[in-house]
PDB file of C-alpha atoms in Angstrom:
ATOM      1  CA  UNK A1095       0.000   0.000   0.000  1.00  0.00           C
ATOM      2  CA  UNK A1096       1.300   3.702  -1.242  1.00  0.00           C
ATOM      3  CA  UNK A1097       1.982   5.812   2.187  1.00  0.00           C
ATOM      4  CA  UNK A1098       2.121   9.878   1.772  1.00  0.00           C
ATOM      5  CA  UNK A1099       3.571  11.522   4.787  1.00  0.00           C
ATOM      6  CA  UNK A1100       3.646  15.689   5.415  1.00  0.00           C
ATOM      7  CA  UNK A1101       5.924  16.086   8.130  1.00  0.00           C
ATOM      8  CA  UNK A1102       5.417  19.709   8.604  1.00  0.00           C
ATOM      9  CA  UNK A1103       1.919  20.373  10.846  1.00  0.00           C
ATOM     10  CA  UNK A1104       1.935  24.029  10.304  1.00  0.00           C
ATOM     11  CA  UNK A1105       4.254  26.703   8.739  1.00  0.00           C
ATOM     12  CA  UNK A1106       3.994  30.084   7.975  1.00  0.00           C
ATOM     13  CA  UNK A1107       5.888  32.677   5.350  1.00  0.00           C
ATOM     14  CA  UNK A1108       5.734  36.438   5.324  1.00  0.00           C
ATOM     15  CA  UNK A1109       3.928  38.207   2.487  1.00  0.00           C
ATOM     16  CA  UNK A1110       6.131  37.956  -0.590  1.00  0.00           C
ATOM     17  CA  UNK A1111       8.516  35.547   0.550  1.00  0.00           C
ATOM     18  CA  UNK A1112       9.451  32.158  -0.493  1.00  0.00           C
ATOM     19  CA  UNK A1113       7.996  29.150   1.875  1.00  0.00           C
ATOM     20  CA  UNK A1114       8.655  24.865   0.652  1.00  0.00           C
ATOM     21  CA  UNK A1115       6.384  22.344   2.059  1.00  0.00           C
ATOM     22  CA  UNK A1116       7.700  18.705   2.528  1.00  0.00           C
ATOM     23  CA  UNK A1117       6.369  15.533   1.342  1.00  0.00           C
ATOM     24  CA  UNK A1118       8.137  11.801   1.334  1.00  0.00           C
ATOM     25  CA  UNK A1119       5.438   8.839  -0.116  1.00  0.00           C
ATOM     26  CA  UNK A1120       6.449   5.695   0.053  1.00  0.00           C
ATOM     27  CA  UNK A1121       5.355   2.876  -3.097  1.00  0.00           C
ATOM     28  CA  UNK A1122       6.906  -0.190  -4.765  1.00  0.00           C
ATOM     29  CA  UNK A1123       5.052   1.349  -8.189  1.00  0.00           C
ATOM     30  CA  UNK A1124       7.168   3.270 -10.981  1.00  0.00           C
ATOM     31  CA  UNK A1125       4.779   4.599 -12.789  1.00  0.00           C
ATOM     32  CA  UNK A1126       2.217   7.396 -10.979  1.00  0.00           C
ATOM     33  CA  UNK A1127       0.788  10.964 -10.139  1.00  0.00           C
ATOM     34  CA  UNK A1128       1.989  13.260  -7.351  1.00  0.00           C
ATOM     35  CA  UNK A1129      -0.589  15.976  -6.690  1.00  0.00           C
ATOM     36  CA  UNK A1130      -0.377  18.995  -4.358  1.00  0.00           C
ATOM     37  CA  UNK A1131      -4.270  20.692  -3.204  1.00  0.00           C
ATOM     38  CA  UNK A1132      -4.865  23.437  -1.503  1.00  0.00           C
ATOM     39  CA  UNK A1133      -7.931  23.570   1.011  1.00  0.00           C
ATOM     40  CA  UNK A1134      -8.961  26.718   2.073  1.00  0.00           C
ATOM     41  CA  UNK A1135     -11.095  27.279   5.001  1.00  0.00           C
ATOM     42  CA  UNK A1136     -14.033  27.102   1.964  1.00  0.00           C
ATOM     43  CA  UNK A1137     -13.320  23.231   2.823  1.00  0.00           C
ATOM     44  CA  UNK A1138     -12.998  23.130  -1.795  1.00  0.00           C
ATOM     45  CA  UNK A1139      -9.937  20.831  -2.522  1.00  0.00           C
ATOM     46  CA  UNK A1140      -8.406  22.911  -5.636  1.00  0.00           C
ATOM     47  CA  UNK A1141      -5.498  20.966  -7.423  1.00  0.00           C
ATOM     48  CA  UNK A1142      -2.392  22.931  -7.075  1.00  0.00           C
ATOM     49  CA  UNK A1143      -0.049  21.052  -9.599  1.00  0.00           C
ATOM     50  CA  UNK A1144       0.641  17.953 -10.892  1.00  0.00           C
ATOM     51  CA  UNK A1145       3.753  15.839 -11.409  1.00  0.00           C
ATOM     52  CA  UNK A1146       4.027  12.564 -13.507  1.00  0.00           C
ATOM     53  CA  UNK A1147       7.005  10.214 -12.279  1.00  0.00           C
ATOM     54  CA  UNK A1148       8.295   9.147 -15.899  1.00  0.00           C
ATOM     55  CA  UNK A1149       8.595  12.461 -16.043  1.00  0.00           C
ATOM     56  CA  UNK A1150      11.987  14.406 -14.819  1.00  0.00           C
ATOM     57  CA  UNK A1151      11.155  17.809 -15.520  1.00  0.00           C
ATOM     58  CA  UNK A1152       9.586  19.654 -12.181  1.00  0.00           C
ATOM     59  CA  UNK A1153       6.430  20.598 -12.917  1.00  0.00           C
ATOM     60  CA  UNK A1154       5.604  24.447 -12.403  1.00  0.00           C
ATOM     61  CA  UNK A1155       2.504  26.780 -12.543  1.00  0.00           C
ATOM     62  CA  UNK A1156       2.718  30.741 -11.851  1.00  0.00           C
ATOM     63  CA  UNK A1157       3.942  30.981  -8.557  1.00  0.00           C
ATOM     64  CA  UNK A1158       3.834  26.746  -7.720  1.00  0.00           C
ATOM     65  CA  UNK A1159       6.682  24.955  -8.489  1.00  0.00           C
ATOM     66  CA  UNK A1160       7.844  21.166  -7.102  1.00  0.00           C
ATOM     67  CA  UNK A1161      11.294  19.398  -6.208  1.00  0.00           C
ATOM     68  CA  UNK A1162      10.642  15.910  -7.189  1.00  0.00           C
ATOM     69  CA  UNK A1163      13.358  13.319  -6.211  1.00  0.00           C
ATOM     70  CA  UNK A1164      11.854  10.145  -7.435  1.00  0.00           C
ATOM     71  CA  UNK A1165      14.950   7.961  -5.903  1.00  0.00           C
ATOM     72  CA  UNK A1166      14.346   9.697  -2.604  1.00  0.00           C
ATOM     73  CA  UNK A1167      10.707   9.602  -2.770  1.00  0.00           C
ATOM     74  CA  UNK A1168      10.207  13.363  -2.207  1.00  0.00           C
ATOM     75  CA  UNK A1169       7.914  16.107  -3.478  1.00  0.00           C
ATOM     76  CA  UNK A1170       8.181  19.064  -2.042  1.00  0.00           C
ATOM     77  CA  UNK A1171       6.014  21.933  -2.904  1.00  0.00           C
ATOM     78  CA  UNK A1172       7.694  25.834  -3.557  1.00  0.00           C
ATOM     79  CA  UNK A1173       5.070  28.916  -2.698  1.00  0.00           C
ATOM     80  CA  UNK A1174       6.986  31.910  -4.431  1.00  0.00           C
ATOM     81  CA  UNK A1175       5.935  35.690  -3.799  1.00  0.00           C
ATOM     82  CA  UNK A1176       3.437  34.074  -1.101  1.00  0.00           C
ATOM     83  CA  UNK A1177       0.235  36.353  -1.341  1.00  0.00           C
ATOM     84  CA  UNK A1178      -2.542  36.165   1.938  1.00  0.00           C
ATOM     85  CA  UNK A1179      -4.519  34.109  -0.629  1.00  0.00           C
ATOM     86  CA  UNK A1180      -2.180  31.120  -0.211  1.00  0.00           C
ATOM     87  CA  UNK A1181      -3.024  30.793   2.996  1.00  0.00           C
ATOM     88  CA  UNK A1182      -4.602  27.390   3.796  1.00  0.00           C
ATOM     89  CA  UNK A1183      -4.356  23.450   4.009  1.00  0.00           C
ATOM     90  CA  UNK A1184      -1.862  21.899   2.050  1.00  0.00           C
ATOM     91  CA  UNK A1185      -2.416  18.186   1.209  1.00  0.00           C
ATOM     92  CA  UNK A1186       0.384  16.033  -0.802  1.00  0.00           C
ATOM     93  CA  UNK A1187      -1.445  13.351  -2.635  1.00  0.00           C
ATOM     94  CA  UNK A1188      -0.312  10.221  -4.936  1.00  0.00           C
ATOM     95  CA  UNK A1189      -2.122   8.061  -7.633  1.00  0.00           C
ATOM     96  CA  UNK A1190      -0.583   4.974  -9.346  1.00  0.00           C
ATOM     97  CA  UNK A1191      -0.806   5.540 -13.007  1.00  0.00           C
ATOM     98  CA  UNK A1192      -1.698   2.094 -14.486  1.00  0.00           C
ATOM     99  CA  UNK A1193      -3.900  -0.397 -13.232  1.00  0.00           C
ATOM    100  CA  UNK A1194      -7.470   0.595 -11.091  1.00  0.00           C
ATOM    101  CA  UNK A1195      -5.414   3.555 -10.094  1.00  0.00           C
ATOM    102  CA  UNK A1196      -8.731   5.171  -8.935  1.00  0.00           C
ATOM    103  CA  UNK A1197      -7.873   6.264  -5.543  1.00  0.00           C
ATOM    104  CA  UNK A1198      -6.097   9.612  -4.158  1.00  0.00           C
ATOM    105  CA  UNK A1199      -3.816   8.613  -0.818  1.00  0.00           C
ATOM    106  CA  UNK A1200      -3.381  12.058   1.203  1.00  0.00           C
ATOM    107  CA  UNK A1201      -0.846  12.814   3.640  1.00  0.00           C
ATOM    108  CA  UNK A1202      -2.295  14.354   6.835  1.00  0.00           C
ATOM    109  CA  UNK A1203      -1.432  18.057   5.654  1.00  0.00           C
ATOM    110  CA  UNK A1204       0.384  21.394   6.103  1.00  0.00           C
ATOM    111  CA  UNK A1205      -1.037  24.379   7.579  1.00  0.00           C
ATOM    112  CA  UNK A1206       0.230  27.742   6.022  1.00  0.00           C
ATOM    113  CA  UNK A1207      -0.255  30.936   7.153  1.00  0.00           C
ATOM    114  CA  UNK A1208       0.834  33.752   5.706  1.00  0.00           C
ATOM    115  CA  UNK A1209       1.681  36.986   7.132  1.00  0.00           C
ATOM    116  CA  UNK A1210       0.954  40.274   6.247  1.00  0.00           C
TER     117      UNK A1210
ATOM    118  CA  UNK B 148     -19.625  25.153 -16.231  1.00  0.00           C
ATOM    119  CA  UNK B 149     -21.059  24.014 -12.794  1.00  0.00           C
ATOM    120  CA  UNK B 150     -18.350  22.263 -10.763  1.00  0.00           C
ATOM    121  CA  UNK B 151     -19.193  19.576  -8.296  1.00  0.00           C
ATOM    122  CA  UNK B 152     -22.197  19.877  -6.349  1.00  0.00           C
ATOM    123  CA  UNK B 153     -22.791  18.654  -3.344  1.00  0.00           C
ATOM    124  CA  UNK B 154     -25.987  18.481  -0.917  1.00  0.00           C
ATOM    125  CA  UNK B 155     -26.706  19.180   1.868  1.00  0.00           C
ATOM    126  CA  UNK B 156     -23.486  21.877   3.153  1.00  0.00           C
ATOM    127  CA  UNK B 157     -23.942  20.661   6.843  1.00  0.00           C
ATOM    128  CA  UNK B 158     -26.418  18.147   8.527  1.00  0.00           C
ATOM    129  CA  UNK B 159     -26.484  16.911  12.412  1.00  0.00           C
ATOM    130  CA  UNK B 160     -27.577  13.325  13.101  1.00  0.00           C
ATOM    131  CA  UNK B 161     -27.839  11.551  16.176  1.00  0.00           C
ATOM    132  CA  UNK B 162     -26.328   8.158  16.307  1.00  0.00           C
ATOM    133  CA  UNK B 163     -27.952   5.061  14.953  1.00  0.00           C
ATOM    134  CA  UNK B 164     -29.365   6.670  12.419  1.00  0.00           C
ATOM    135  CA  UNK B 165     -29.249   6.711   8.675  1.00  0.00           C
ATOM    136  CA  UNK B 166     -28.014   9.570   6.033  1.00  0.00           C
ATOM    137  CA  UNK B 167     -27.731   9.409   2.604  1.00  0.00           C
ATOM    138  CA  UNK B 168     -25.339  11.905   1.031  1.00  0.00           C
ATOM    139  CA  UNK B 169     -25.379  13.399  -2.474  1.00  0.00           C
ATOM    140  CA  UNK B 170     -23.232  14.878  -5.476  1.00  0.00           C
ATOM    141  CA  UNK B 171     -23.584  15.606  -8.856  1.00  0.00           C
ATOM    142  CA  UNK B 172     -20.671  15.344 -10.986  1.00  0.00           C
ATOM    143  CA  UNK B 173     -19.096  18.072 -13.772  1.00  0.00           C
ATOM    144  CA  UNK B 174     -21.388  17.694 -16.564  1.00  0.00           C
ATOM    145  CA  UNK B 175     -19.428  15.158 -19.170  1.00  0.00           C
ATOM    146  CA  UNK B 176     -17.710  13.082 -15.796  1.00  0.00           C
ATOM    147  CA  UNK B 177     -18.931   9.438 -15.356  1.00  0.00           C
ATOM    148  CA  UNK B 178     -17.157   8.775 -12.290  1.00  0.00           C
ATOM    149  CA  UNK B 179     -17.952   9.679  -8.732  1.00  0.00           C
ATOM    150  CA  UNK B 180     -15.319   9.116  -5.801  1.00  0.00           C
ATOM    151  CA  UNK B 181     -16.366   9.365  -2.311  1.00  0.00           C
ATOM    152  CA  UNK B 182     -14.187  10.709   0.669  1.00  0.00           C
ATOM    153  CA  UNK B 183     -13.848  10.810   4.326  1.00  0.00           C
ATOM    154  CA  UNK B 184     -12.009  13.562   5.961  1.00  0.00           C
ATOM    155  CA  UNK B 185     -11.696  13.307   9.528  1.00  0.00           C
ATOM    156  CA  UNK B 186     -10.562  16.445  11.051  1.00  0.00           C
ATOM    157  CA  UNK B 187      -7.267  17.363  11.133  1.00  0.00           C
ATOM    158  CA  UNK B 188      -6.541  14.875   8.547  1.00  0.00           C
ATOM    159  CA  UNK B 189      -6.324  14.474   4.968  1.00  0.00           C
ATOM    160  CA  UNK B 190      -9.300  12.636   3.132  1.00  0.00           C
ATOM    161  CA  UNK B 191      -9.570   8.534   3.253  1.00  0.00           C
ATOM    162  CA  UNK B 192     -10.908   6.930  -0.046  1.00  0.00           C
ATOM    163  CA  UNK B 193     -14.387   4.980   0.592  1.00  0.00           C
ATOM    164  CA  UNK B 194     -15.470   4.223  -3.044  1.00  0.00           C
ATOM    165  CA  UNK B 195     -15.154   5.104  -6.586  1.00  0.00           C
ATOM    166  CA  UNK B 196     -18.066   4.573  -9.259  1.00  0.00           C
ATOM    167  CA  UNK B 197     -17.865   4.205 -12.997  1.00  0.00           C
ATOM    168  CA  UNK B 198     -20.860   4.076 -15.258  1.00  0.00           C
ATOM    169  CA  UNK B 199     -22.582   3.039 -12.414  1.00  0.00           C
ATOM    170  CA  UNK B 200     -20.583   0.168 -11.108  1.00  0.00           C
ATOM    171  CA  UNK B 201     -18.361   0.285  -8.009  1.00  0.00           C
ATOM    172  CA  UNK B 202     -14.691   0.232  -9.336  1.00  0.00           C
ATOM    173  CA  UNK B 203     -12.625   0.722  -6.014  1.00  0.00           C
ATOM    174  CA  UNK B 204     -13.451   0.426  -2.179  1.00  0.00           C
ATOM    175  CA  UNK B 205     -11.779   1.738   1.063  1.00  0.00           C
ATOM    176  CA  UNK B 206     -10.776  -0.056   4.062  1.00  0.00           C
ATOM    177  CA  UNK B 207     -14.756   1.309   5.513  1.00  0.00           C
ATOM    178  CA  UNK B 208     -17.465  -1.014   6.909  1.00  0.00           C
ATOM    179  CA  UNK B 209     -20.085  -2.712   5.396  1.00  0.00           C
ATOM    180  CA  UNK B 210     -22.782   0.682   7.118  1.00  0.00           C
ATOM    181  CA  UNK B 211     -21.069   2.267   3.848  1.00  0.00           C
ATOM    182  CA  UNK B 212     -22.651   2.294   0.716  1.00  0.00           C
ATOM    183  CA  UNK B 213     -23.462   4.376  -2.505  1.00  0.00           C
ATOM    184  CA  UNK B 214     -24.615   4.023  -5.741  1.00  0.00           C
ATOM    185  CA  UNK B 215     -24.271   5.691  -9.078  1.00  0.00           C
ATOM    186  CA  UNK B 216     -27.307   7.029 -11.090  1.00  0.00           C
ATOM    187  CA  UNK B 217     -28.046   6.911 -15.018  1.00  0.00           C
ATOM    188  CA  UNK B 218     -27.137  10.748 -15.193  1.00  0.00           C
ATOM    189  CA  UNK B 219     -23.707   9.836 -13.238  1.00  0.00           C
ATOM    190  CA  UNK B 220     -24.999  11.547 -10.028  1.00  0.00           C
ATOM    191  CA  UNK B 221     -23.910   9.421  -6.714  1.00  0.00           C
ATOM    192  CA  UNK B 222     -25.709   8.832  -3.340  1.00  0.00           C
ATOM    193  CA  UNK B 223     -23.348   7.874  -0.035  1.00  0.00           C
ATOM    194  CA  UNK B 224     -25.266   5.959   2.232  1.00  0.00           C
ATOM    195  CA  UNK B 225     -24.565   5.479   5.917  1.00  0.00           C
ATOM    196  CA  UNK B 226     -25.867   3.246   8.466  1.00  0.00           C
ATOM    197  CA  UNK B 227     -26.072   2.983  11.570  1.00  0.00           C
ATOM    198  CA  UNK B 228     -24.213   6.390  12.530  1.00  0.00           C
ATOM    199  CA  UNK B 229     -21.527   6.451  15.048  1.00  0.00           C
ATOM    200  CA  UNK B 230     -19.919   9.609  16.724  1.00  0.00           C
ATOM    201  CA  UNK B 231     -16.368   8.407  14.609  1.00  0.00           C
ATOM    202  CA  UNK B 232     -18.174   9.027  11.444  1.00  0.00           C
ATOM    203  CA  UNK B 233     -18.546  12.949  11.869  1.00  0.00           C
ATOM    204  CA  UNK B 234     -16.196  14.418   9.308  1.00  0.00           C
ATOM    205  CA  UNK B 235     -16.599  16.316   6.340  1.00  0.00           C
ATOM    206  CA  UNK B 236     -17.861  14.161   3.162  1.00  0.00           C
ATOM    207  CA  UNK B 237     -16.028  14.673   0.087  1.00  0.00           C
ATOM    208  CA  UNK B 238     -16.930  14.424  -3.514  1.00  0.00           C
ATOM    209  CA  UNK B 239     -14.907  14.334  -6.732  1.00  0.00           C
ATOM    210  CA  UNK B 240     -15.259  13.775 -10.312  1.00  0.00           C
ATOM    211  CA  UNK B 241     -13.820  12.822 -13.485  1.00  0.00           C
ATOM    212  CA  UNK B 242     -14.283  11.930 -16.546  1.00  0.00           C
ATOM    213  CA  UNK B 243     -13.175   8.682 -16.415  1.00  0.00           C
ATOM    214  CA  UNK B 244     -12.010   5.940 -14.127  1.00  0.00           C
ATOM    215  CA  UNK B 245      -8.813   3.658 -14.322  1.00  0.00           C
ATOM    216  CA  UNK B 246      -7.188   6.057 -16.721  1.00  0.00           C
ATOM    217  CA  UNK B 247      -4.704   8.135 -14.524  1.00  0.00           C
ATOM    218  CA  UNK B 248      -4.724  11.094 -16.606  1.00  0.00           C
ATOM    219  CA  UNK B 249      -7.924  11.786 -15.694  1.00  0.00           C
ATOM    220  CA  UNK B 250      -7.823  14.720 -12.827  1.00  0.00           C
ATOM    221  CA  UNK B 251     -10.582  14.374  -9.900  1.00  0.00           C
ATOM    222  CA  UNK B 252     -12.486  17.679  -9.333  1.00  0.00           C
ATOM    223  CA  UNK B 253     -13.346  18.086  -5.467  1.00  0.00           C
ATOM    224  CA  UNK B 254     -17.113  19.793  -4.394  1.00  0.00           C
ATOM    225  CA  UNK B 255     -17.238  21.450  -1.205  1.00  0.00           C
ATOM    226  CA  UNK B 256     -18.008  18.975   0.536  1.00  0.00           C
ATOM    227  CA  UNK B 257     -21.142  18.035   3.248  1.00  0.00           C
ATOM    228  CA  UNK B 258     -20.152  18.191   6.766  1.00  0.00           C
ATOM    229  CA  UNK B 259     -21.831  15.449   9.145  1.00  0.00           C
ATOM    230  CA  UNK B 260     -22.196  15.929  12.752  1.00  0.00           C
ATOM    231  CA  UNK B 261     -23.154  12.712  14.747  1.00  0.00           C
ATOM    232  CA  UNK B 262     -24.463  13.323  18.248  1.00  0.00           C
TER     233      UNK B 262
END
């Protein structure tokens, strides 16, 4: 079974500045989906970005950009110019790729705050 | 175009009874996922529905159910409440299942109290 684990409860980032958010996942697969959402306190999960594993490049939209490490398992998240409307939960998700790869696995999230 | 819709925003039950949940999907999406998100945690899969057959399950009990309708619209079911089973209800949608290109659109979700 894939594992997704945020090890960061809560951080927060002044206005403008540059904040990462840590994830490690753990899965015996080689071919899937990495996902960051954002939920604000609206409770609606809104996809962030998206980064395919045969795929070496980082993924980046706007002001979103990831570090993905496939030996080490890690996909961290980059927040650039951080704007108050960042501000919310932070999930790190992963979804095999072949199979009945129907299911989202979550990590338990990051809270960010950002400061004014 | 609507998103996902989800009804109703809250509801408060007391325990040992029944709710049924419901979402409609993004008009064009066949399949329906269901969610469980316990607070202060991220969402737990409970099922996934494609042209109205149950393509994935969770690690949830047998109170669980759902179904998928001719116009792709989905119904959670829950038995026999319990005060563990307050959390907010997630939906999501896409336009197909098994494919993994296929993004899942979240709805807002229906937050269930159990007393």
């Amino acid at each position: 079974a894939q594992t997704v684990t945020q090890s960061q409860p809560e951080m927060s980032v002044q206005e403008a500045e540059t904040v990462t958010l840590s994830c490690t996942y753990d899965t015996s697969e080689s071919d899937y989906y990495l996902f960051w959402y954002k939920q604000p306190p609206s409770r609606q999960m809104i996809l962030v970005i998206r980064q395919e594993a045969y795929k070496q490049q980082n993924a980046t939209e706007n002001r979103f950009s990831v570090n993905f490490q496939k030996a080490a398992k890690s996909f961290s998240l980059k927040i650039s110019d951080s704007q108050l409307g960042d501000a919310a939960m932070y999930f790190c998700a992963y979804r095999n790729r072949g199979g009945s790869n129907y299911k989202l696995t979550f990590g338990k999230g990051t809270l960010l705050t950002v400061n004014p | 175009d609507a998103g996902v819709t989800q009804s109703p925003t809250h509801l408060i039950k007391t325990r040992g009874q029944q709710v049924t949940l419901r979402c409609s999907p993004i008009s064009g999406h066949k399949s329906v996922s269901w969610y469980q998100q316990v607070l202060g945690q991220g969402p737990q899969f409970i099922f996934q529905y494609y042209e109205k057959e149950e393509r994935g399950r969770g690690n949830f009990p047998d109170r669980f159910s759902a179904r998928q309708f001719p116009n792709y619209s989905s119904e959670l079911n829950v038995n026999a409440l319990l005060l563990g089973d307050s959390a907010l209800y997630l939906c999501a949608s896409s336009l197909a299942a098994g494919q993994g290109r296929y993004e899942q659109y979240f709805g807002p979700g229906t937050r269930l109290t159990v007393t």
